CSV table of C-alpha atoms in Angstrom, one decimal:
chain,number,residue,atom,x,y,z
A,1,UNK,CA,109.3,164.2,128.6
A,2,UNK,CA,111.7,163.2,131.2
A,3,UNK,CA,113.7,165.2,133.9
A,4,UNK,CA,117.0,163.5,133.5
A,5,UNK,CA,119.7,163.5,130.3
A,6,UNK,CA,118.8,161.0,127.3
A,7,UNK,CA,122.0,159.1,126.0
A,8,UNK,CA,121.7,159.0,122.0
A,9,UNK,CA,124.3,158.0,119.7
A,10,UNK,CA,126.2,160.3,117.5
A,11,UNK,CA,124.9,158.3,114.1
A,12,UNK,CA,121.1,158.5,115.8
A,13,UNK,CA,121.8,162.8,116.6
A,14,UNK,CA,122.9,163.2,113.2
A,15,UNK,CA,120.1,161.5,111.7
A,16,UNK,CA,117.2,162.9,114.1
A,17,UNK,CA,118.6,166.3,113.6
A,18,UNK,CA,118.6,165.9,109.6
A,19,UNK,CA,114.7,165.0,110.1
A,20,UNK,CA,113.7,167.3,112.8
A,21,UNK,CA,115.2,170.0,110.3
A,22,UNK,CA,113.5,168.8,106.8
A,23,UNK,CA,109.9,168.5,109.3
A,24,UNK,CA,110.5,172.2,110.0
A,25,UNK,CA,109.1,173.7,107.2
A,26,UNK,CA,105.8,171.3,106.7
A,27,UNK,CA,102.4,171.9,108.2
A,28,UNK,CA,102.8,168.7,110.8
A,29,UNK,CA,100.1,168.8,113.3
A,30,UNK,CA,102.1,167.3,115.8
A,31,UNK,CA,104.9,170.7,116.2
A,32,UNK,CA,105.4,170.2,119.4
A,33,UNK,CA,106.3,167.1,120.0
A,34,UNK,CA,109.0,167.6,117.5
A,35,UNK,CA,110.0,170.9,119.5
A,36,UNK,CA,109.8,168.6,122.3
A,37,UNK,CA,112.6,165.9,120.7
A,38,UNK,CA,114.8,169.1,119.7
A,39,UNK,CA,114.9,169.5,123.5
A,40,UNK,CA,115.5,166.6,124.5
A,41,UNK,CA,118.3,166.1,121.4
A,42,UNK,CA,120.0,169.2,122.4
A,43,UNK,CA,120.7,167.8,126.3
A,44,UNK,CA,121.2,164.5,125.4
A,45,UNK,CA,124.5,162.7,126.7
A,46,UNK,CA,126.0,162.2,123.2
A,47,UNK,CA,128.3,158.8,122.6
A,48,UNK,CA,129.5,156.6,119.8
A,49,UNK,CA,127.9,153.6,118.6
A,50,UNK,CA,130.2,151.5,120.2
A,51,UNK,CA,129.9,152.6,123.4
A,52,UNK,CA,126.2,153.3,124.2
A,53,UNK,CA,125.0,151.0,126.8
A,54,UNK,CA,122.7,148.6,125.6
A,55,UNK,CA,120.0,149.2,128.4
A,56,UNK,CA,119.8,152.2,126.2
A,57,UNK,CA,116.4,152.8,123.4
A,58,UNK,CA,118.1,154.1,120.0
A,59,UNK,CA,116.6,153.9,117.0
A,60,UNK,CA,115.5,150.2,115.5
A,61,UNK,CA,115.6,149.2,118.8
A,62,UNK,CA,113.3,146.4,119.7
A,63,UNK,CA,111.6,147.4,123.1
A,64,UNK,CA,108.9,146.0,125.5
A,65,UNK,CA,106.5,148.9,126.7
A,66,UNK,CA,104.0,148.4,129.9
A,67,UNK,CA,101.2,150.9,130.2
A,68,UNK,CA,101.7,152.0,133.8
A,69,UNK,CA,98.0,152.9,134.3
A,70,UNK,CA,96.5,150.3,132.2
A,71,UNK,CA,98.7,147.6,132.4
A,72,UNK,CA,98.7,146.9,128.7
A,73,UNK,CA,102.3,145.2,127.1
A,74,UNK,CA,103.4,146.1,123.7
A,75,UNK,CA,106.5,145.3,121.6
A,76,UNK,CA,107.7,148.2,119.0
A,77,UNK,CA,110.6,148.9,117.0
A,78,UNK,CA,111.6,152.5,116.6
A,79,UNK,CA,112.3,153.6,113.5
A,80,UNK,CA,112.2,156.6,111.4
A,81,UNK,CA,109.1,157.8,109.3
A,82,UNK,CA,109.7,155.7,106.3
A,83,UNK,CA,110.4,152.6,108.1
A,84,UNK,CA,107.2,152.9,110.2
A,85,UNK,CA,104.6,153.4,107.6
A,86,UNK,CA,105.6,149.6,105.7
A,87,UNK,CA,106.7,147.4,108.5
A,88,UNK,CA,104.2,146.3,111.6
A,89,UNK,CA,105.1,146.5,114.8
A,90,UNK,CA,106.6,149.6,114.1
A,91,UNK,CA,106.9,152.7,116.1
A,92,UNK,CA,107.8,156.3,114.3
A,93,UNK,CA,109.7,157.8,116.3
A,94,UNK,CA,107.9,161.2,115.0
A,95,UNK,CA,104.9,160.1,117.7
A,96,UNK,CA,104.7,161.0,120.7
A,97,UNK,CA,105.3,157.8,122.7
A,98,UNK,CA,108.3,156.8,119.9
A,99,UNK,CA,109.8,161.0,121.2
A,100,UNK,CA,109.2,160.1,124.7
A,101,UNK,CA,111.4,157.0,124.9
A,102,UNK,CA,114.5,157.7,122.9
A,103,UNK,CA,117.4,157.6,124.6
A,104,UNK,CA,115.9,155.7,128.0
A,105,UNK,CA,117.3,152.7,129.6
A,106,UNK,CA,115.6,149.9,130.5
A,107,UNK,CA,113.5,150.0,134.1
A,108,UNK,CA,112.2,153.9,133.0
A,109,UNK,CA,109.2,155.5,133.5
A,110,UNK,CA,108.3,157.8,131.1
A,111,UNK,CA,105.6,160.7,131.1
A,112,UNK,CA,104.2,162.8,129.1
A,113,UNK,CA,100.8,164.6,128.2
A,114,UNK,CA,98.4,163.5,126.2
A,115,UNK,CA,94.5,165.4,126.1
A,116,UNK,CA,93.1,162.9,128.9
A,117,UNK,CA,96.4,164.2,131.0
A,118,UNK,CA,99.7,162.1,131.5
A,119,UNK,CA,100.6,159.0,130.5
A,120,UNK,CA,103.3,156.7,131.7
A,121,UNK,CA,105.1,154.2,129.9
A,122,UNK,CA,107.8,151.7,131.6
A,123,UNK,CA,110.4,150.2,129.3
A,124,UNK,CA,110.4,146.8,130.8
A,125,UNK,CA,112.8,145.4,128.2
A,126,UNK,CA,115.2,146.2,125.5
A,127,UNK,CA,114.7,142.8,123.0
A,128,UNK,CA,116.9,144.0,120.6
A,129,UNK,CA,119.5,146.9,120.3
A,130,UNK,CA,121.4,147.5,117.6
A,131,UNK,CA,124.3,148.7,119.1
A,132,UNK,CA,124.6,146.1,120.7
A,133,UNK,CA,124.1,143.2,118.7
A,134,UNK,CA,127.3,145.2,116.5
A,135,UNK,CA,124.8,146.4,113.9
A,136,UNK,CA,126.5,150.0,113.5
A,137,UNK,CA,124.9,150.6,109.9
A,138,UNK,CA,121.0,150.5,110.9
């Protein structure tokens, strides 16, 4: 995870705290990267919808990712477990990567271990916020 403060939206907090809370209690195999997103949530710079900047990730937003070692270029909306399994293209944010970049702003690098080490992913480009486009409800 990063070093510095995430910026998430009140509506987004709410909502990732709700899950992070009903994921408690299951046998996930990924724990720690949910312990990892509590941390995160719980120094996060906390706004309204309105007035999140839109270089900002929250969730269902449209993002270009760059593989910093490989080079590699993918588009992914983040969206909450039940959104991710039926759409394609879809990121949960309950993986690792879709944890990592919550609450980033375009131009960051973001690390964060995997088994071969660390890996580092640059948000090149926010396609689609929606924040910012005025869709408060998603």
């Amino acid at each position: 995870m990063g070093e510095h403060a995430i910026t998430i939206t009140e509506l987004d907090l709410s909502r990732l705290t709700a899950l992070i809370d009903s994921q408690k209690g299951s046998n996930l195999r990924d724990k720690d990267h949910l312990t990892g997103l509590e941390d995160e949530l719980s120094r996060a710079d906390v706004v309204d919808s309105k007035d999140v900047p839109p270089n900002i990730v929250t969730m269902n937003s449209k993002v270009r990712l760059r593989d910093v070692q490989s080079g590699k270029i993918m588009e992914r909306t983040l969206a909450y477990p039940r959104d991710a399994r039926s759409a394609e293209g879809t990121l949960s944010i309950m993986t690792p990567i879709g944890t990592a970049i919550i609450g980033y702003a375009e131009g960051d690098v973001i690390e964060w271990a995997v088994p071969g080490g660390l890996k580092h992913i640059k948000i090149e480009k926010i396609l689609y916020q929606p924040e910012a486009a005025g869709d408060y409800h998603l």
